[in-house]
GROMACS .gro file of C-alpha atoms in nm:
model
  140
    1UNK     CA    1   9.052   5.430  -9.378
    2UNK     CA    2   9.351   5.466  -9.603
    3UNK     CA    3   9.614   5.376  -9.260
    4UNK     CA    4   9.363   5.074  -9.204
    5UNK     CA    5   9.473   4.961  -9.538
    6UNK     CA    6   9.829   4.988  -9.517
    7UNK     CA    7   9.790   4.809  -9.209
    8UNK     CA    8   9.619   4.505  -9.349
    9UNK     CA    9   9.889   4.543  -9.628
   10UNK     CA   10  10.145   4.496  -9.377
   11UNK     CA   11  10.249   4.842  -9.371
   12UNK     CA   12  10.264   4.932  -9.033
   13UNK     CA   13  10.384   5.269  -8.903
   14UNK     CA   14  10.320   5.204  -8.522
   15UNK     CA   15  10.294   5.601  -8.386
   16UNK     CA   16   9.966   5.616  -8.636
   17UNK     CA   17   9.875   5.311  -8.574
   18UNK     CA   18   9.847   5.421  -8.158
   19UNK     CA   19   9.734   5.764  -8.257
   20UNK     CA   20   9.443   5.557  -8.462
   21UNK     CA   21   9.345   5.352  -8.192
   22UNK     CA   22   9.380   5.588  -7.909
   23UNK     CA   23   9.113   5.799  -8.131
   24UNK     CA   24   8.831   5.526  -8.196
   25UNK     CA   25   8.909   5.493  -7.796
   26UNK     CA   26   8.834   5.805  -7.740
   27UNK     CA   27   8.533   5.815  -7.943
   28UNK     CA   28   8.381   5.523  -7.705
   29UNK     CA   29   8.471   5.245  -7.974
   30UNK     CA   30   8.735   5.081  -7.773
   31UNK     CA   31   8.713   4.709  -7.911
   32UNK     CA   32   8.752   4.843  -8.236
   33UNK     CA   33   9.051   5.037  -8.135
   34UNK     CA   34   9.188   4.760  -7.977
   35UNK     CA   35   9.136   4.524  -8.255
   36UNK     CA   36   9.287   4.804  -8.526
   37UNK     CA   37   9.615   4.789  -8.278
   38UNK     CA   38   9.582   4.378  -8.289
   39UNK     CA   39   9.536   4.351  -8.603
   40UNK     CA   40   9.851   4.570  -8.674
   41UNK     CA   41  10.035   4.371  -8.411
   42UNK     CA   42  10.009   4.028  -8.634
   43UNK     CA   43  10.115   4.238  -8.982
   44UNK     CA   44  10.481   4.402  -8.818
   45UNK     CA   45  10.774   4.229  -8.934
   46UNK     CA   46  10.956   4.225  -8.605
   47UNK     CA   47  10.884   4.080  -8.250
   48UNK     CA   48  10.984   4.412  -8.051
   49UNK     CA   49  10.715   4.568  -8.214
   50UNK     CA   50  10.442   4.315  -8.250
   51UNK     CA   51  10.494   4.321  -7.850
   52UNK     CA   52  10.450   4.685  -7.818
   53UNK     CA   53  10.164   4.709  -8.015
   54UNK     CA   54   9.979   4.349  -7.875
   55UNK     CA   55  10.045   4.508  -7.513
   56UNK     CA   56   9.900   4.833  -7.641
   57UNK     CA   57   9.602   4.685  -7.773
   58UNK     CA   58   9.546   4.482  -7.462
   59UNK     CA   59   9.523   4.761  -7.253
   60UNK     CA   60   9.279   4.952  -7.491
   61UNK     CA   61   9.057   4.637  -7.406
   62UNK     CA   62   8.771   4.716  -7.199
   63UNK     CA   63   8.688   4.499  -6.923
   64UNK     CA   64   8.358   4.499  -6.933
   65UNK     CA   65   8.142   4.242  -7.101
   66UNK     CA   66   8.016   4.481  -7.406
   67UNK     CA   67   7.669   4.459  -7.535
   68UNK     CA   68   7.618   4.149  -7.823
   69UNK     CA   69   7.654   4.417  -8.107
   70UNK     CA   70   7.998   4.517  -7.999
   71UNK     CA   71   8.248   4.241  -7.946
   72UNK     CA   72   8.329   3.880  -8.072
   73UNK     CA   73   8.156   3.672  -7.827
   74UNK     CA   74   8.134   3.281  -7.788
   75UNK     CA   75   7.808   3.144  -7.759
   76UNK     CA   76   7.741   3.191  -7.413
   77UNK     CA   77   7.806   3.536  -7.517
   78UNK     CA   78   8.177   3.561  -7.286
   79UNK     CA   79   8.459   3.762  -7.501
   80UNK     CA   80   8.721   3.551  -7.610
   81UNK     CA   81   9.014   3.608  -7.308
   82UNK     CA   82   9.291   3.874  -7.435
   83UNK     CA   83   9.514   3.568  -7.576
   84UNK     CA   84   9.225   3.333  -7.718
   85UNK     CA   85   9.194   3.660  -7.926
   86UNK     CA   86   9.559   3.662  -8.058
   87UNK     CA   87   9.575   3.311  -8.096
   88UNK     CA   88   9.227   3.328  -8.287
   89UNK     CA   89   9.374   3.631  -8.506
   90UNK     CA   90   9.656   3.448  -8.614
   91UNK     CA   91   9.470   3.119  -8.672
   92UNK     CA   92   9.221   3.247  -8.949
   93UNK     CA   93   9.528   3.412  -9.091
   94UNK     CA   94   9.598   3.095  -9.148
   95UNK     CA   95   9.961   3.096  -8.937
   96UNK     CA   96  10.050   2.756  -8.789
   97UNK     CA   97  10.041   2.671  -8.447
   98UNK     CA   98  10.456   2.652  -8.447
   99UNK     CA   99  10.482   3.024  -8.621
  100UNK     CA  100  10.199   3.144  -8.378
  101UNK     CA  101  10.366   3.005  -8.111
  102UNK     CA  102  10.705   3.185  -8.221
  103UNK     CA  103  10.509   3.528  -8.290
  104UNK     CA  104  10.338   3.471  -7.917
  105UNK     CA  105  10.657   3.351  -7.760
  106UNK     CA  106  10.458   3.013  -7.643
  107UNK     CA  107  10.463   2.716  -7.711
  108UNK     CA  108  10.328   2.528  -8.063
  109UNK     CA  109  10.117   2.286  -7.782
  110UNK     CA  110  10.034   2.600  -7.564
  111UNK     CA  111   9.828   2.741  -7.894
  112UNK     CA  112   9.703   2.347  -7.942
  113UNK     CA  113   9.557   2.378  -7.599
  114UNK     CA  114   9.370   2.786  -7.681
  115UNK     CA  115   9.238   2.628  -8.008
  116UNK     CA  116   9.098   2.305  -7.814
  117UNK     CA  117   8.928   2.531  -7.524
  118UNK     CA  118   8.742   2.777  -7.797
  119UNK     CA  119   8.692   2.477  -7.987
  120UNK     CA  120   8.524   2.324  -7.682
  121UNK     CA  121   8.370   2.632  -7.578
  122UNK     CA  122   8.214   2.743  -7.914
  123UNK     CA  123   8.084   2.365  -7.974
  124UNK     CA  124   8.244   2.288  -8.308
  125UNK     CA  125   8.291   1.966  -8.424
  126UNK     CA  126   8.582   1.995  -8.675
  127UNK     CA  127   8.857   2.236  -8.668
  128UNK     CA  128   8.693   2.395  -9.025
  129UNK     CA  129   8.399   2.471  -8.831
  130UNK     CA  130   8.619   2.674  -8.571
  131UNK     CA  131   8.793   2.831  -8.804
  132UNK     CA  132   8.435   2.958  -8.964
  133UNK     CA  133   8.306   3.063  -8.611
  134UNK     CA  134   8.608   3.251  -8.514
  135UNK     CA  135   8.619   3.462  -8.867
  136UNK     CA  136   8.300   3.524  -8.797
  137UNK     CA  137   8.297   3.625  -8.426
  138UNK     CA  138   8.622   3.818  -8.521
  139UNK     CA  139   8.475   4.028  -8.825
  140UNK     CA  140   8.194   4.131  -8.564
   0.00000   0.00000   0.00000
């Protein structure tokens, strides 16, 4: 719990962070070990390793469609895509679309066009409603 916190402080010492994940992984709780590594990925102050540790928790993803009780899930209950995820992440933490676009190495209109499809895809009107759905689907 404590390394979560450092984490979310922006403290992130990558070799736990992968140790960390790699255990909730292990323990059958693989989106949340993949979301710890994500969620560590957005805090690190430098691209080399926000990479390493995005890649990482991409391939801790399962590829599976989990059960309801186990993964953000749109409304027709599909898992956001691996990069609707990051862009969603970064969103809510309230990054815009030209510094998610720099942390992503995309383009500012590339993360336009994710927010758009989960926009269309969730059915939200307004962009605040989006923003409300994916905090929620994310703290799931």
């Amino acid at each position: 719990a404590m390394g979560v916190l450092r984490v979310l402080a922006g403290d992130v010492d990558i070799a736990a962070v992968e140790r960390a994940s790699r255990g909730l992984w292990a323990t059958g709780q693989s989106w949340e070990g993949a979301r710890l590594a994500g969620q560590a990925a957005i805090r690190c102050r430098d691209r080399a390793s926000m990479s390493s540790l995005m890649a990482f928790a991409r391939e801790l993803t399962p590829v599976d469609t989990p059960a309801q009780d186990q993964a953000p899930t749109d409304l027709l209950g599909t898992p956001l895509s691996g990069r609707e995820r990051e862009v969603a992440e970064l969103v809510v933490s309230g990054l815009t679309y030209k510094q998610i676009g720099e942390r992503l190495f995309i383009s500012a209109k590339t993360v336009e066009h994710h927010v758009a499809k989960m926009r269309r895809r969730l059915g939200c009107a307004t962009r605040s409603e989006l923003f409300a759905q994916l905090r929620t689907l994310l703290m799931a």
